[in-house]
Amino acid sequence: FNDLPAEIVAIIVQDAAKPTFTQDEEYELMNLYSTARELCLVSRAFRHIALPIMLHTVLLDSRNMPAFLHALHMQNEYAHTYPALRFEYTPYIRNIWFGERCGGRPSDAHVYSRFTSEPVSDLELIAPVLLSASSLAIEFWCLDLLEYCVELAWGRMDDNIDRGCLPLPWNIKTLTLSRITCDSWDMTRLASGSAFLASITHLIAIPPDERDISSHILFRTMCGVGCQSYAAPLWMEYVPWGSFERLERVSL
């Protein structure tokens, strides 16, 4: 790289740091972020180039969740000890996913550190990161974690100012839910949860469970639906559609 202009080096690093979410060839599956993480170890300059690319889409699977939580705790410690090393994640995250396959749910247990004056939990650190994304994909059973994050952000708003005059403390507009069940949506019982659902413009449900597929096939066999029709999944009856005040599109 010594003979290349800095602009060309930056383009090369950015391209190398992009995680590959699809693979056509048959080869051993590697960590999606392994290359970007290695680039971050080269130098501080490489780190500031690679991290924004790496953080654009965050997939928290069984390997990445523990590493991501560890990184958040490290950034929190840097904020108190070496501010120059701290990197703010939230401005760069656009899409984030986590669910059952993540390596352990973020804990609400407070972790003490000799570098910080106040203990902090995984959830307190991941909440602003989670809510900074414009698109969130989460499994239905994890809605309680989302509810906690939303309530935490809602509670930090200035009580002396009408909340209707303040910008919402989250950026999420597209909510993708998988493995939706017929259970109740408890977050609608809270003002924060209701405000969150009211701000969603695009709801995506993937994938349908086996019962939905079976009922759809059964209806088709009995001529209950036409070639362009679809038997609505049972869980749709339990969705609080009235809470989605700004909903523009639903994708099934």
mmCIF file of C-alpha atoms in Angstrom:
data_model
loop_
_atom_site.group_PDB
_atom_site.id
_atom_site.type_symbol
_atom_site.label_atom_id
_atom_site.label_comp_id
_atom_site.label_asym_id
_atom_site.label_seq_id
_atom_site.Cartn_x
_atom_site.Cartn_y
_atom_site.Cartn_z
ATOM 1 C CA PHE A 1 0.000 0.000 0.000
ATOM 2 C CA ASN A 2 3.005 2.309 0.326
ATOM 3 C CA ASP A 3 2.840 3.376 -3.337
ATOM 4 C CA LEU A 4 -0.927 3.831 -3.480
ATOM 5 C CA PRO A 5 -2.820 7.062 -2.794
ATOM 6 C CA ALA A 6 -4.691 7.118 0.516
ATOM 7 C CA GLU A 7 -8.011 7.358 -1.335
ATOM 8 C CA ILE A 8 -7.338 4.103 -3.213
ATOM 9 C CA VAL A 9 -6.272 2.344 -0.012
ATOM 10 C CA ALA A 10 -9.507 3.467 1.664
ATOM 11 C CA ILE A 11 -11.586 2.029 -1.201
ATOM 12 C CA ILE A 12 -9.730 -1.299 -0.994
ATOM 13 C CA VAL A 13 -10.216 -1.524 2.776
ATOM 14 C CA GLN A 14 -13.906 -0.630 2.495
ATOM 15 C CA ASP A 15 -14.485 -3.310 -0.128
ATOM 16 C CA ALA A 16 -12.606 -5.944 1.897
ATOM 17 C CA ALA A 17 -14.537 -5.056 5.059
ATOM 18 C CA LYS A 18 -17.959 -5.719 3.517
ATOM 19 C CA PRO A 19 -19.478 -8.886 5.017
ATOM 20 C CA THR A 20 -20.755 -11.474 2.543
ATOM 21 C CA PHE A 21 -24.238 -12.659 3.480
ATOM 22 C CA THR A 22 -24.585 -15.054 0.555
ATOM 23 C CA GLN A 23 -22.245 -17.665 -0.845
ATOM 24 C CA ASP A 24 -22.719 -19.641 -4.049
ATOM 25 C CA GLU A 25 -19.616 -21.771 -3.840
ATOM 26 C CA GLU A 26 -19.243 -24.750 -1.528
ATOM 27 C CA TYR A 27 -16.619 -23.771 0.984
ATOM 28 C CA GLU A 28 -16.218 -23.705 4.722
ATOM 29 C CA LEU A 29 -18.468 -21.094 6.284
ATOM 30 C CA MET A 30 -16.448 -18.353 7.944
ATOM 31 C CA ASN A 31 -17.467 -15.629 10.320
ATOM 32 C CA LEU A 32 -19.080 -12.902 8.232
ATOM 33 C CA TYR A 33 -17.085 -10.215 9.982
ATOM 34 C CA SER A 34 -13.720 -11.976 10.298
ATOM 35 C CA THR A 35 -12.000 -9.936 7.569
ATOM 36 C CA ALA A 36 -13.317 -6.628 8.892
ATOM 37 C CA ARG A 37 -12.236 -7.503 12.428
ATOM 38 C CA GLU A 38 -8.733 -8.351 11.208
ATOM 39 C CA LEU A 39 -8.536 -5.053 9.339
ATOM 40 C CA CYS A 40 -9.469 -3.218 12.540
ATOM 41 C CA LEU A 41 -6.332 -4.644 14.156
ATOM 42 C CA VAL A 42 -3.991 -3.230 11.497
ATOM 43 C CA SER A 43 -4.111 0.406 12.572
ATOM 44 C CA ARG A 44 -6.407 3.065 13.954
ATOM 45 C CA ALA A 45 -6.862 4.486 10.436
ATOM 46 C CA PHE A 46 -7.927 1.083 9.073
ATOM 47 C CA ARG A 47 -10.257 0.671 12.041
ATOM 48 C CA HIS A 48 -12.079 3.919 11.274
ATOM 49 C CA ILE A 49 -12.487 2.849 7.640
ATOM 50 C CA ALA A 50 -13.574 -0.750 8.253
ATOM 51 C CA LEU A 51 -15.902 -0.317 11.241
ATOM 52 C CA PRO A 52 -18.606 1.784 9.512
ATOM 53 C CA ILE A 53 -18.793 -0.806 6.705
ATOM 54 C CA MET A 54 -18.856 -3.658 9.195
ATOM 55 C CA LEU A 55 -21.608 -2.025 11.267
ATOM 56 C CA HIS A 56 -23.973 -1.210 8.399
ATOM 57 C CA THR A 57 -25.715 -4.573 8.781
ATOM 58 C CA VAL A 58 -25.269 -6.380 12.101
ATOM 59 C CA LEU A 59 -26.154 -10.065 12.220
ATOM 60 C CA LEU A 60 -25.949 -11.344 15.787
ATOM 61 C CA ASP A 61 -25.695 -15.114 15.568
ATOM 62 C CA SER A 62 -24.233 -17.537 18.112
ATOM 63 C CA ARG A 63 -20.674 -16.406 17.371
ATOM 64 C CA ASN A 64 -21.221 -12.704 16.916
ATOM 65 C CA MET A 65 -23.495 -11.884 19.863
ATOM 66 C CA PRO A 66 -20.919 -12.533 22.646
ATOM 67 C CA ALA A 67 -18.235 -10.698 20.671
ATOM 68 C CA PHE A 68 -20.565 -7.767 20.008
ATOM 69 C CA LEU A 69 -21.566 -7.434 23.663
ATOM 70 C CA HIS A 70 -17.898 -7.620 24.666
ATOM 71 C CA ALA A 71 -17.116 -4.851 22.173
ATOM 72 C CA LEU A 72 -19.879 -2.656 23.625
ATOM 73 C CA HIS A 73 -18.467 -3.079 27.130
ATOM 74 C CA MET A 74 -14.998 -2.230 25.816
ATOM 75 C CA GLN A 75 -16.287 0.949 24.159
ATOM 76 C CA ASN A 76 -17.969 1.902 27.427
ATOM 77 C CA GLU A 77 -14.678 1.497 29.271
ATOM 78 C CA TYR A 78 -12.799 3.448 26.604
ATOM 79 C CA ALA A 79 -15.238 6.322 27.127
ATOM 80 C CA HIS A 80 -14.001 6.585 30.725
ATOM 81 C CA THR A 81 -10.327 5.753 30.247
ATOM 82 C CA TYR A 82 -9.122 6.343 26.664
ATOM 83 C CA PRO A 83 -11.724 8.497 24.852
ATOM 84 C CA ALA A 84 -9.533 8.622 21.737
ATOM 85 C CA LEU A 85 -10.010 4.858 21.295
ATOM 86 C CA ARG A 86 -13.788 4.957 21.638
ATOM 87 C CA PHE A 87 -15.831 4.427 18.481
ATOM 88 C CA GLU A 88 -19.525 5.322 18.491
ATOM 89 C CA TYR A 89 -21.454 2.507 16.792
ATOM 90 C CA THR A 90 -24.943 3.995 16.578
ATOM 91 C CA PRO A 91 -24.461 6.448 13.658
ATOM 92 C CA TYR A 92 -23.417 3.638 11.318
ATOM 93 C CA ILE A 93 -25.892 0.833 12.026
ATOM 94 C CA ARG A 94 -28.738 0.588 9.509
ATOM 95 C CA ASN A 95 -29.919 -3.026 9.818
ATOM 96 C CA ILE A 96 -29.709 -5.364 12.787
ATOM 97 C CA TRP A 97 -30.959 -8.908 13.456
ATOM 98 C CA PHE A 98 -30.908 -11.188 16.432
ATOM 99 C CA GLY A 99 -33.010 -14.061 17.652
ATOM 100 C CA GLU A 100 -33.046 -17.579 19.029
ATOM 101 C CA ARG A 101 -29.763 -18.534 17.414
ATOM 102 C CA CYS A 102 -27.834 -15.754 19.108
ATOM 103 C CA GLY A 103 -25.338 -16.936 21.687
ATOM 104 C CA GLY A 104 -27.304 -16.090 24.788
ATOM 105 C CA ARG A 105 -29.731 -13.262 25.384
ATOM 106 C CA PRO A 106 -28.312 -9.909 26.501
ATOM 107 C CA SER A 107 -28.473 -9.827 30.286
ATOM 108 C CA ASP A 108 -29.988 -7.154 32.500
ATOM 109 C CA ALA A 109 -27.442 -7.997 35.221
ATOM 110 C CA HIS A 110 -25.165 -5.063 35.981
ATOM 111 C CA VAL A 111 -21.478 -5.643 35.330
ATOM 112 C CA TYR A 112 -18.941 -3.869 37.507
ATOM 113 C CA SER A 113 -15.683 -2.575 36.087
ATOM 114 C CA ARG A 114 -12.718 -0.978 37.775
ATOM 115 C CA PHE A 115 -12.623 1.550 34.932
ATOM 116 C CA THR A 116 -16.183 2.865 35.286
ATOM 117 C CA SER A 117 -17.923 4.434 38.248
ATOM 118 C CA GLU A 118 -21.356 2.955 37.495
ATOM 119 C CA PRO A 119 -22.126 -0.705 36.695
ATOM 120 C CA VAL A 120 -23.857 -1.285 33.381
ATOM 121 C CA SER A 121 -25.793 -4.211 31.899
ATOM 122 C CA ASP A 122 -25.724 -5.746 28.426
ATOM 123 C CA LEU A 123 -29.229 -4.445 27.753
ATOM 124 C CA GLU A 124 -28.348 -0.881 28.725
ATOM 125 C CA LEU A 125 -25.461 -0.940 26.259
ATOM 126 C CA ILE A 126 -27.238 -2.667 23.393
ATOM 127 C CA ALA A 127 -30.475 -0.648 23.662
ATOM 128 C CA PRO A 128 -29.232 2.525 21.906
ATOM 129 C CA VAL A 129 -27.491 0.390 19.278
ATOM 130 C CA LEU A 130 -30.620 -1.655 18.631
ATOM 131 C CA LEU A 131 -32.852 1.402 18.387
ATOM 132 C CA SER A 132 -30.470 3.317 16.120
ATOM 133 C CA ALA A 133 -31.121 0.972 13.181
ATOM 134 C CA SER A 134 -33.744 1.907 10.619
ATOM 135 C CA SER A 135 -34.570 -1.778 10.082
ATOM 136 C CA LEU A 136 -34.816 -4.340 12.886
ATOM 137 C CA ALA A 137 -35.327 -8.084 12.418
ATOM 138 C CA ILE A 138 -36.145 -10.040 15.560
ATOM 139 C CA GLU A 139 -37.855 -13.259 16.546
ATOM 140 C CA PHE A 140 -41.270 -12.852 18.131
ATOM 141 C CA TRP A 141 -40.203 -14.430 21.411
ATOM 142 C CA CYS A 142 -37.563 -11.691 21.767
ATOM 143 C CA LEU A 143 -40.129 -8.884 21.800
ATOM 144 C CA ASP A 144 -39.667 -8.589 25.556
ATOM 145 C CA LEU A 145 -36.060 -7.501 24.947
ATOM 146 C CA LEU A 146 -37.233 -4.919 22.444
ATOM 147 C CA GLU A 147 -39.867 -3.777 24.927
ATOM 148 C CA TYR A 148 -37.154 -3.285 27.573
ATOM 149 C CA CYS A 149 -34.984 -1.258 25.190
ATOM 150 C CA VAL A 150 -37.899 0.925 24.077
ATOM 151 C CA GLU A 151 -39.032 1.551 27.662
ATOM 152 C CA LEU A 152 -35.464 2.416 28.688
ATOM 153 C CA ALA A 153 -35.143 4.985 25.897
ATOM 154 C CA TRP A 154 -38.634 6.337 26.568
ATOM 155 C CA GLY A 155 -37.875 6.796 30.264
ATOM 156 C CA ARG A 156 -34.791 8.869 29.492
ATOM 157 C CA MET A 157 -36.795 11.500 27.624
ATOM 158 C CA ASP A 158 -37.238 14.821 29.399
ATOM 159 C CA ASP A 159 -40.403 14.616 31.521
ATOM 160 C CA ASN A 160 -40.640 18.409 31.578
ATOM 161 C CA ILE A 161 -41.287 18.553 27.839
ATOM 162 C CA ASP A 162 -44.358 17.205 26.079
ATOM 163 C CA ARG A 163 -43.214 13.931 24.493
ATOM 164 C CA GLY A 164 -45.369 14.728 21.496
ATOM 165 C CA CYS A 165 -43.027 17.632 20.734
ATOM 166 C CA LEU A 166 -39.846 15.557 21.000
ATOM 167 C CA PRO A 167 -38.323 13.300 18.341
ATOM 168 C CA LEU A 168 -38.805 9.630 19.134
ATOM 169 C CA PRO A 169 -35.749 7.993 20.757
ATOM 170 C CA TRP A 170 -35.512 5.342 18.035
ATOM 171 C CA ASN A 171 -35.031 5.239 14.266
ATOM 172 C CA ILE A 172 -36.734 1.922 13.484
ATOM 173 C CA LYS A 173 -39.257 2.150 10.657
ATOM 174 C CA THR A 174 -39.134 -1.414 9.319
ATOM 175 C CA LEU A 175 -39.857 -4.236 11.774
ATOM 176 C CA THR A 176 -39.282 -7.818 10.646
ATOM 177 C CA LEU A 177 -40.684 -10.574 12.867
ATOM 178 C CA SER A 178 -40.122 -14.299 12.492
ATOM 179 C CA ARG A 179 -41.778 -17.267 14.197
ATOM 180 C CA ILE A 180 -44.800 -15.210 15.160
ATOM 181 C CA THR A 181 -47.205 -16.959 17.505
ATOM 182 C CA CYS A 182 -50.737 -16.253 18.685
ATOM 183 C CA ASP A 183 -49.479 -14.866 21.993
ATOM 184 C CA SER A 184 -50.436 -11.373 23.104
ATOM 185 C CA TRP A 185 -48.315 -8.323 22.352
ATOM 186 C CA ASP A 186 -47.514 -7.166 25.881
ATOM 187 C CA MET A 187 -45.708 -4.032 24.719
ATOM 188 C CA THR A 188 -49.059 -2.467 23.783
ATOM 189 C CA ARG A 189 -49.787 -2.136 27.511
ATOM 190 C CA LEU A 190 -47.049 0.485 27.867
ATOM 191 C CA ALA A 191 -47.065 4.027 26.507
ATOM 192 C CA SER A 192 -43.568 3.450 25.151
ATOM 193 C CA GLY A 193 -44.550 0.233 23.381
ATOM 194 C CA SER A 194 -47.649 1.810 21.868
ATOM 195 C CA ALA A 195 -45.591 4.767 20.629
ATOM 196 C CA PHE A 196 -43.061 2.386 19.106
ATOM 197 C CA LEU A 197 -45.636 0.337 17.184
ATOM 198 C CA ALA A 198 -47.348 3.537 16.062
ATOM 199 C CA SER A 199 -44.095 4.682 14.430
ATOM 200 C CA ILE A 200 -43.578 1.524 12.320
ATOM 201 C CA THR A 201 -44.270 2.011 8.599
ATOM 202 C CA HIS A 202 -43.356 -1.440 7.253
ATOM 203 C CA LEU A 203 -44.069 -4.767 8.969
ATOM 204 C CA ILE A 204 -42.495 -7.945 7.571
ATOM 205 C CA ALA A 205 -43.421 -11.436 8.799
ATOM 206 C CA ILE A 206 -41.076 -14.339 7.905
ATOM 207 C CA PRO A 207 -41.246 -17.227 7.574
ATOM 208 C CA PRO A 208 -44.718 -18.748 8.006
ATOM 209 C CA ASP A 209 -44.726 -21.680 10.376
ATOM 210 C CA GLU A 210 -45.716 -25.193 9.323
ATOM 211 C CA ARG A 211 -49.274 -24.826 10.556
ATOM 212 C CA ASP A 212 -49.818 -21.774 8.350
ATOM 213 C CA ILE A 213 -48.469 -23.631 5.320
ATOM 214 C CA SER A 214 -50.611 -26.698 6.056
ATOM 215 C CA SER A 215 -53.793 -24.656 6.459
ATOM 216 C CA HIS A 216 -53.070 -22.786 3.231
ATOM 217 C CA ILE A 217 -52.581 -26.051 1.297
ATOM 218 C CA LEU A 218 -55.748 -27.482 2.853
ATOM 219 C CA PHE A 219 -57.793 -24.455 1.795
ATOM 220 C CA ARG A 220 -56.422 -24.710 -1.735
ATOM 221 C CA THR A 221 -57.282 -28.428 -1.903
ATOM 222 C CA MET A 222 -60.835 -27.648 -0.809
ATOM 223 C CA CYS A 223 -61.039 -24.752 -3.297
ATOM 224 C CA GLY A 224 -61.345 -22.384 -0.378
ATOM 225 C CA VAL A 225 -58.965 -19.910 -1.979
ATOM 226 C CA GLY A 226 -58.191 -19.027 -5.568
ATOM 227 C CA CYS A 227 -54.917 -19.225 -7.426
ATOM 228 C CA GLN A 228 -54.028 -15.661 -6.405
ATOM 229 C CA SER A 229 -55.417 -15.880 -2.880
ATOM 230 C CA TYR A 230 -53.740 -16.705 0.394
ATOM 231 C CA ALA A 231 -55.175 -18.163 3.585
ATOM 232 C CA ALA A 232 -54.269 -15.653 6.288
ATOM 233 C CA PRO A 233 -52.081 -17.122 9.063
ATOM 234 C CA LEU A 234 -53.806 -17.588 12.415
ATOM 235 C CA TRP A 235 -51.413 -15.228 14.216
ATOM 236 C CA MET A 236 -52.715 -12.304 12.161
ATOM 237 C CA GLU A 237 -55.885 -12.322 14.257
ATOM 238 C CA TYR A 238 -53.819 -11.508 17.357
ATOM 239 C CA VAL A 239 -51.753 -8.661 15.916
ATOM 240 C CA PRO A 240 -52.804 -5.292 17.433
ATOM 241 C CA TRP A 241 -53.288 -3.705 14.023
ATOM 242 C CA GLY A 242 -54.867 -0.635 15.568
ATOM 243 C CA SER A 243 -51.551 0.180 17.257
ATOM 244 C CA PHE A 244 -49.740 0.449 13.898
ATOM 245 C CA GLU A 245 -51.038 3.940 13.206
ATOM 246 C CA ARG A 246 -48.480 4.803 10.507
ATOM 247 C CA LEU A 247 -48.285 1.384 8.869
ATOM 248 C CA GLU A 248 -47.969 1.694 5.092
ATOM 249 C CA ARG A 249 -47.068 -1.831 4.043
ATOM 250 C CA VAL A 250 -47.234 -5.425 5.306
ATOM 251 C CA SER A 251 -45.083 -8.148 3.728
ATOM 252 C CA LEU A 252 -45.842 -11.841 4.315
#
